[in-house]
Coordinates of C-alpha atoms in Angstrom, one line a residue:
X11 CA 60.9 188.9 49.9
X12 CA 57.7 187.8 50.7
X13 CA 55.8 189.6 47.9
X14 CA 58.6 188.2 45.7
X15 CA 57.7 184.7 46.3
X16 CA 53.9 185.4 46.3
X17 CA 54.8 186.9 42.3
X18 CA 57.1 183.5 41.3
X19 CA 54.8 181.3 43.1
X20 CA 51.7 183.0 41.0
X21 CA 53.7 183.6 37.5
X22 CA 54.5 179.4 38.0
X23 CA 50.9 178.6 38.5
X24 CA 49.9 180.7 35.7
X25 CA 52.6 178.7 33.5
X26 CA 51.6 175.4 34.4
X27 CA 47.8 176.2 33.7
X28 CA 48.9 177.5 30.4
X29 CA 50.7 174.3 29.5
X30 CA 48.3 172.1 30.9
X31 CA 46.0 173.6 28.1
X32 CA 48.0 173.3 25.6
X33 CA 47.2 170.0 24.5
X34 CA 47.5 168.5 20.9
X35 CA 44.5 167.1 19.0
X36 CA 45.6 165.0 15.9
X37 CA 43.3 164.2 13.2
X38 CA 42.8 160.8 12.0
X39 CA 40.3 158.5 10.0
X40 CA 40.3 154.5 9.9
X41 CA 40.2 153.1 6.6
X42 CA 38.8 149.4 6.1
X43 CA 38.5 148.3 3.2
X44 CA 39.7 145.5 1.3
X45 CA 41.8 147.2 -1.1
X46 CA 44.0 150.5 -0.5
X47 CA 42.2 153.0 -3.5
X48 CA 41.7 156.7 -1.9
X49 CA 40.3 158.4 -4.6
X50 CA 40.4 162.0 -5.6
X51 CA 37.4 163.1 -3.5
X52 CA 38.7 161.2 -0.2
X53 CA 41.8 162.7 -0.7
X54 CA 40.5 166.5 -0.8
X55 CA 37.8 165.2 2.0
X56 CA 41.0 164.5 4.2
X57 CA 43.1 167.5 2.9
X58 CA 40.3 169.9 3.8
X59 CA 39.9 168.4 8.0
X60 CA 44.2 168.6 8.0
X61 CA 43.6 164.8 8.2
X62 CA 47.6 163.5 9.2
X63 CA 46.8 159.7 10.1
X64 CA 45.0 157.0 8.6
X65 CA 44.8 153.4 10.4
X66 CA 44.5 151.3 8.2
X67 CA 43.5 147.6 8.2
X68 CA 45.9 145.1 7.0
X69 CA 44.3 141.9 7.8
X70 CA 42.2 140.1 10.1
X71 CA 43.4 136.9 12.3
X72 CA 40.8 134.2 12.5
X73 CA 40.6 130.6 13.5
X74 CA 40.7 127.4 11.0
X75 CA 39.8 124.0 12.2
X76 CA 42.3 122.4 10.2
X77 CA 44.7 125.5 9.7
X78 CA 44.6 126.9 13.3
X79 CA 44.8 130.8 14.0
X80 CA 45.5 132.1 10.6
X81 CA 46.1 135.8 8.7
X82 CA 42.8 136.1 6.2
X83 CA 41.4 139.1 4.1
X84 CA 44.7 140.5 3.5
X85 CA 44.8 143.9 2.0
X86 CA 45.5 144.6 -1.7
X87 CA 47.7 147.8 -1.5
X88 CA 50.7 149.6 -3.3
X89 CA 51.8 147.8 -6.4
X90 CA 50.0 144.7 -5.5
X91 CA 46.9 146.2 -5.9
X92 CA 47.3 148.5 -9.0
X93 CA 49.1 145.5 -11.0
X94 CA 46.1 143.2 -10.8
X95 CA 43.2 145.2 -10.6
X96 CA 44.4 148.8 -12.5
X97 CA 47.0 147.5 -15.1
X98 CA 49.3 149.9 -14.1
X99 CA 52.2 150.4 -11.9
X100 CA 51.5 153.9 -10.0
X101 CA 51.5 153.0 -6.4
X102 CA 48.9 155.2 -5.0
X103 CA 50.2 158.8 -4.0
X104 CA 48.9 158.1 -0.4
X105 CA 51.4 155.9 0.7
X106 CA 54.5 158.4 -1.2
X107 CA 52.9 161.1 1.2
X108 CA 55.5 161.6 4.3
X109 CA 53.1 164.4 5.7
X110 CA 50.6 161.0 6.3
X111 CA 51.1 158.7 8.8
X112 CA 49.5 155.3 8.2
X113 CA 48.9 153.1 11.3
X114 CA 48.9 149.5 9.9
X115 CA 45.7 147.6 12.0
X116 CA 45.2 143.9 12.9
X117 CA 41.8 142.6 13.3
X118 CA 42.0 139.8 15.9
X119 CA 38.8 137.6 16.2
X120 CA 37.9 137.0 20.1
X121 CA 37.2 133.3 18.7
X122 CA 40.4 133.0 18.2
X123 CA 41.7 133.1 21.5
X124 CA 39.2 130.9 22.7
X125 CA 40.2 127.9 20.6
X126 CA 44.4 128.7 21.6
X127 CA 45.8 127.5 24.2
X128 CA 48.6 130.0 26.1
X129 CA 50.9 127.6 24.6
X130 CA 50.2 128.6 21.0
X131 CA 50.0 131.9 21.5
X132 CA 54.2 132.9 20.9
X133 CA 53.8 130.9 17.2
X134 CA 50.9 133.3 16.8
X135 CA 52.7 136.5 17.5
X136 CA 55.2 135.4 15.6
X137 CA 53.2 134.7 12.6
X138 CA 51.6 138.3 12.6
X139 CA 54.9 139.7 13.3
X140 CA 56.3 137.8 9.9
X141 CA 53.3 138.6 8.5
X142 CA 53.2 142.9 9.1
X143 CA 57.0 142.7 8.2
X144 CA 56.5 141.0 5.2
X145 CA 53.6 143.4 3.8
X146 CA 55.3 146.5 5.0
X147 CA 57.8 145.7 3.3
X148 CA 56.4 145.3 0.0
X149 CA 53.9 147.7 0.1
X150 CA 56.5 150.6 1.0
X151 CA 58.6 149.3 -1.5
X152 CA 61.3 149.8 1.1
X153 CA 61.1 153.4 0.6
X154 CA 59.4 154.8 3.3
X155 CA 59.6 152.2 6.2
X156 CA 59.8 155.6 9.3
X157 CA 56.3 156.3 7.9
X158 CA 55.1 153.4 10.2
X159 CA 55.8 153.8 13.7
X160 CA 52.6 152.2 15.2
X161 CA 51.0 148.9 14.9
X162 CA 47.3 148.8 16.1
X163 CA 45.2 145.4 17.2
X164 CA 41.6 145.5 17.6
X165 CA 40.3 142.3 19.3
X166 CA 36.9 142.6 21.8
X167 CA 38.9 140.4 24.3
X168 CA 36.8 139.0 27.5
X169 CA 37.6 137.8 30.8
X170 CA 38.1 134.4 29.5
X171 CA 40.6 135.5 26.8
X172 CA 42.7 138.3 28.4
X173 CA 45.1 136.4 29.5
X174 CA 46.4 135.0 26.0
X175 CA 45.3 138.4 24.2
X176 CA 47.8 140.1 26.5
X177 CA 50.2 137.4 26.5
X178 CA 50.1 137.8 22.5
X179 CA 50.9 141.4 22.4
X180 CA 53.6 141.1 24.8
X181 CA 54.9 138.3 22.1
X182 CA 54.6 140.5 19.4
X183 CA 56.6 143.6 21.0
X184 CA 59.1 141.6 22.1
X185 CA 59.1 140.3 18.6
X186 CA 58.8 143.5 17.0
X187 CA 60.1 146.1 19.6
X188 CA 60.7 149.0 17.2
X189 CA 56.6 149.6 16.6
X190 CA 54.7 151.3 19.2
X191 CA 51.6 149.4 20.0
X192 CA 48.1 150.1 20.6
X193 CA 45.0 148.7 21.2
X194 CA 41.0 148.7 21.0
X195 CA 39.1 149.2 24.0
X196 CA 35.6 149.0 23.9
X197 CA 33.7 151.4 26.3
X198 CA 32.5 148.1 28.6
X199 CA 36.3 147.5 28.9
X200 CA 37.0 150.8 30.2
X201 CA 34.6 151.5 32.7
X202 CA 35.3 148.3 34.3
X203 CA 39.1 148.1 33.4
X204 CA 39.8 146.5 37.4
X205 CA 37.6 143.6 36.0
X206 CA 38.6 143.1 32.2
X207 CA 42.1 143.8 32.7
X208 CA 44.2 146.4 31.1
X209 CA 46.3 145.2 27.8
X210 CA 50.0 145.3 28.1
X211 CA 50.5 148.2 25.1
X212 CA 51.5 152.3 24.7
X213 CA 48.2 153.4 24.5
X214 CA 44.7 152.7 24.0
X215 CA 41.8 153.2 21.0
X216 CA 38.4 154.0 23.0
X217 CA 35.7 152.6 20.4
X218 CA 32.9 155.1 21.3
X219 CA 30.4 152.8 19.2
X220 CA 28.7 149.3 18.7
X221 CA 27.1 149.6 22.4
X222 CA 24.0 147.4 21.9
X223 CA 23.0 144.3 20.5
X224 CA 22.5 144.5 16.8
X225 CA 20.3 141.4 16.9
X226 CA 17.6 142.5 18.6
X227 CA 14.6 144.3 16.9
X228 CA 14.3 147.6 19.0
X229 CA 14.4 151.4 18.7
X230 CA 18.0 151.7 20.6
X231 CA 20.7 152.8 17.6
X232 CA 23.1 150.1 18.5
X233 CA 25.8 152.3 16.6
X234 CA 25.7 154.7 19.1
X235 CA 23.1 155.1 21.7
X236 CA 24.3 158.6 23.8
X237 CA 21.9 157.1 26.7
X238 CA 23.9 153.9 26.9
X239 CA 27.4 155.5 26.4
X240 CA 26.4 157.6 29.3
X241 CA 26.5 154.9 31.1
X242 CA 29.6 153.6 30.9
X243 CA 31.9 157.4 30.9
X244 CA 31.1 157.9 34.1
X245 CA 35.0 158.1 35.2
X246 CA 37.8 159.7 33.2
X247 CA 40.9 157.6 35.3
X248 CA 42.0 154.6 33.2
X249 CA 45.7 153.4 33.4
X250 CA 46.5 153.9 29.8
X251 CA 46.8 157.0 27.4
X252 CA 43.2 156.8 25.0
X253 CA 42.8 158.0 21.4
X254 CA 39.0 158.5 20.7
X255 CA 37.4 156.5 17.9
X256 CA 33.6 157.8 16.5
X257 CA 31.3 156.9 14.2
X258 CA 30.3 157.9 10.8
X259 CA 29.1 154.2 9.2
X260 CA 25.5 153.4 8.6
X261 CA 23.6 150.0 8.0
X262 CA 20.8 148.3 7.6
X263 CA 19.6 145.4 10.1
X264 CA 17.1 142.8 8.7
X265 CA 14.4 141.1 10.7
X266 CA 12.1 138.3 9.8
X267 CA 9.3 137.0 12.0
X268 CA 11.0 139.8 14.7
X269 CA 14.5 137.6 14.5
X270 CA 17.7 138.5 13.2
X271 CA 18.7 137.4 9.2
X272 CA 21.4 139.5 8.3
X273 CA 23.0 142.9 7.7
X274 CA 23.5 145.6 5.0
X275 CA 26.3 148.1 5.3
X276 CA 25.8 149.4 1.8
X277 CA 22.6 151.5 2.4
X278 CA 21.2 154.1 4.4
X279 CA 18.3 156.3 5.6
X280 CA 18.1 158.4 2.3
X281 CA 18.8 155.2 0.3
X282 CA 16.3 153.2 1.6
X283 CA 13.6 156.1 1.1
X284 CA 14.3 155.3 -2.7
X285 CA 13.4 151.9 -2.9
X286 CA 10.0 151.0 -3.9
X287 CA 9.9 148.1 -2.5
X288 CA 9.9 150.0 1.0
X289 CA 7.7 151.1 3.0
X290 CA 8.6 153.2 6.2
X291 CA 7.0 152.4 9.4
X292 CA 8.9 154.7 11.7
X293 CA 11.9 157.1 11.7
X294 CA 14.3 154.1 11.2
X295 CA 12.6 151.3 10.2
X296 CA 11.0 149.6 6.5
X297 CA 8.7 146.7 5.8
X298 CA 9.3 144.9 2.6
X299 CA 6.7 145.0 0.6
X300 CA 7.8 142.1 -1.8
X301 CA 10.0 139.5 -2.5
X302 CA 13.2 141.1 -4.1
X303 CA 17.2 140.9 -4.0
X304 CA 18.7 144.0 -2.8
X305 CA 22.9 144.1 -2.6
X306 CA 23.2 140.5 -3.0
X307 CA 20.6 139.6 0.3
X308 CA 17.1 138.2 -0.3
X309 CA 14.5 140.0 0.8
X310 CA 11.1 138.3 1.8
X311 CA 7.9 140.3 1.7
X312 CA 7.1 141.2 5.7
X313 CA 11.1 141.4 6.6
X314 CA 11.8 144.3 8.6
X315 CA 14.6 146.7 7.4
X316 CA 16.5 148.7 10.8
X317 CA 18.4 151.6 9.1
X318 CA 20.9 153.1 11.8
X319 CA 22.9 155.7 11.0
X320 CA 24.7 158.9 13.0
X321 CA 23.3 162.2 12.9
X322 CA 26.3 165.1 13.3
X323 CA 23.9 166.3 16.4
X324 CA 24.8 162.7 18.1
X325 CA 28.7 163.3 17.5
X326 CA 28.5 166.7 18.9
X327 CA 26.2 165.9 22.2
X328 CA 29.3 162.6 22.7
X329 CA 31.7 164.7 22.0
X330 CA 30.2 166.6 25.3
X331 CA 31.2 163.6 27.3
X332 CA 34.0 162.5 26.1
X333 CA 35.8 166.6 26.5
X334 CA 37.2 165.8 29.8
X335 CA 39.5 162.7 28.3
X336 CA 41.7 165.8 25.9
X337 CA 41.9 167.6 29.2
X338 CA 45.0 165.4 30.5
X339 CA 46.8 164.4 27.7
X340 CA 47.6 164.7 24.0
X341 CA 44.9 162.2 22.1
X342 CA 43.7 161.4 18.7
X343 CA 40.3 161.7 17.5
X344 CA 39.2 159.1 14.8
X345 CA 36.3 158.5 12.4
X346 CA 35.3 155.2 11.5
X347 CA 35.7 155.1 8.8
X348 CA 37.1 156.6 5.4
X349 CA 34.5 156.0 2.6
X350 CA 33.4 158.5 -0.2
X351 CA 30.2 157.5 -0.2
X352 CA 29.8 157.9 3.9
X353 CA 31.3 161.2 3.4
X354 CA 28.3 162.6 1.4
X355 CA 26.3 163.1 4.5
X356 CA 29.0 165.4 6.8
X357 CA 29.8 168.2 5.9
X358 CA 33.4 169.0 6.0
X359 CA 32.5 171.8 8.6
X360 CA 30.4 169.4 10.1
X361 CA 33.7 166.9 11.0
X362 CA 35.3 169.8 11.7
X363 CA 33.3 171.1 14.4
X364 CA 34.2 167.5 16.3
X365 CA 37.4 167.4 16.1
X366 CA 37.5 171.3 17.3
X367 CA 34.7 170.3 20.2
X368 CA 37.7 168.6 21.3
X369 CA 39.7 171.8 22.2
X370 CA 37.5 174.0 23.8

């Protein structure tokens, strides 16, 4: 009797370690642009890494002093889009795909919910609710409206603004109960979650990026600094369920007189060593060398250009520290974000060595 207890008791613990293993990774890339126009080679890119999810961004919410909170930068998509800019009808063959999920996101300015008070907040959730509806609607041609199932907001809330951030999501699914609802959380919100509060949604987006200060003129890769993120995934309890968002972007920072002027997301490291009018200082950093224009920003003899980028040796060595998150629960891993010309510098097999560092 006894050695038939020891056997169930040992076959049950073998069981339970095998199904605590078998945890699902999904695959997943954000997509922000302003218009919805995968083109051939993003669509193989995405084929290739078994790519089933893209969140995609719908529009942003800002503030107006004469308007108030207010839906800008909407996204040309579906028919929309083709009719006016392609003079054709085709809707692209992205959104007919049922074997792609697409995670409609919702950019929320932290400014906004400064200038609200609590009592504006239901007409605002209300708003975006109309708002998501309406585009939804139109851009799935009512065909295909199971393909959404999630609705995702990204707002870098504070301790002054949580209160009406989570009072607008709790709006907006009681407006909109049929969605489930995620949000952002940036890697200063999760370590101390106790202090920044934990939004009222299904689960959470951990933005494993934009750790530093962009504005300041040092050799720290504000993109993503492993030192600094270190020092906030020092814990793996947080009350909500996290996806895992990492970066694949690149820009360039530009610095006159040591001070912040503006920023180029349109070049690189392998860009910049083109341009004759640069002149490389160090492993990230250019001095003008005369006066020029250079994608629409003026450039003054002296200025400083900061490239930062992300090396696929910085995504595996996170992806290190971030391994004990897929050990509890089912997750998605993202890429920020879906762009041809970003995808020129991985490798498919280099993507695909994250997302499997996620398994092992």
């Amino acid at each position: 009797m006894q050695r038939t207890i020891l056997l169930l008791l040992l076959t049950s613990t073998f069981l339970f370690n095998c199904k605590s293993k078998n945890i699902t990774i999904s695959r997943a890339f954000y997509y922000w642009q302003t218009h919805f126009d995968i083109n051939e080679e993003e669509q193989k890119y995405i084929d290739s890494l078994h790519v089933r999810k893209l969140y995609v961004r719908f529009f942003d919410v800002s503030y107006n002093p004469v308007k108030g909170a207010v839906p800008i930068a909407d996204l040309y998509n579906g028919i929309e889009y083709y009719s006016l800019y392609k003079q054709c009808d085709t809707v692209p063959a992205i959104l007919d795909s049922l074997s792609l999920e697409i995670v409609p996101t919702v950019f929320i300015t932290n400014f906004t919910f400064e200038k609200l008070t609590l009592q504006d907040i239901p007409a605002l959730a209300g708003k975006v609710s109309n708002k998501l509806d309406q585009m939804i609607t139109e851009n799935t041609n009512n065909r295909y409206p199971k393909t959404f199932k999630e609705i995702q907001f990204d707002c870098d809330w504070t301790q002054s603004t949580k209160e009406k951030f989570f009072l607008f999501l709790k709006e907006f699914k009681r407006n909109t109960p049929k969605y489930r609802i995620s949000a952002t959380i940036r890697l200063y919100q999760y370590k101390y979650f106790e202090k920044a509060g934990v939004p009222p949604v299904d689960r959470g987006m951990l933005m494993v990026y934009n750790l530093t200060d962009l504005h300041k003129l040092k050799e720290q890769n504000s993109i993503l600094d492993i030192e600094e993120a270190k020092q906030y995934l020092t814990h793996t309890e947080y009350p909500l369920s996290l996806d895992i968002a990492l970066p694949i972007f690149s820009w360039g920072i530009i610095f006159r007189n040591n001070k912040y002027v503006d920023i180029d997301r349109n070049i690189n490291s392998s860009k910049a060593e083109q341009c004759l009018f640069l002149k490389k200082n160090t492993s990230n950093q250019f001095t003008v060398t005369t006066d020029t224009v250079y994608n629409n920003i003026y450039l003054r003899e002296g200025d400083i250009l900061k490239i930062e980028d992300i090396s696929s040796s910085q995504l595996e060595e996170i992806t290190k520290f971030l391994k004990p998150l897929s050990a509890k629960t089912d997750l998605t891993v993202t890429f920020f974000h879906l762009d041809e010309e970003l995808l020129h510098k991985y490798k498919i097999q280099d993507l695909e060595k994250i997302y499997r560092g996620f398994h092992k």
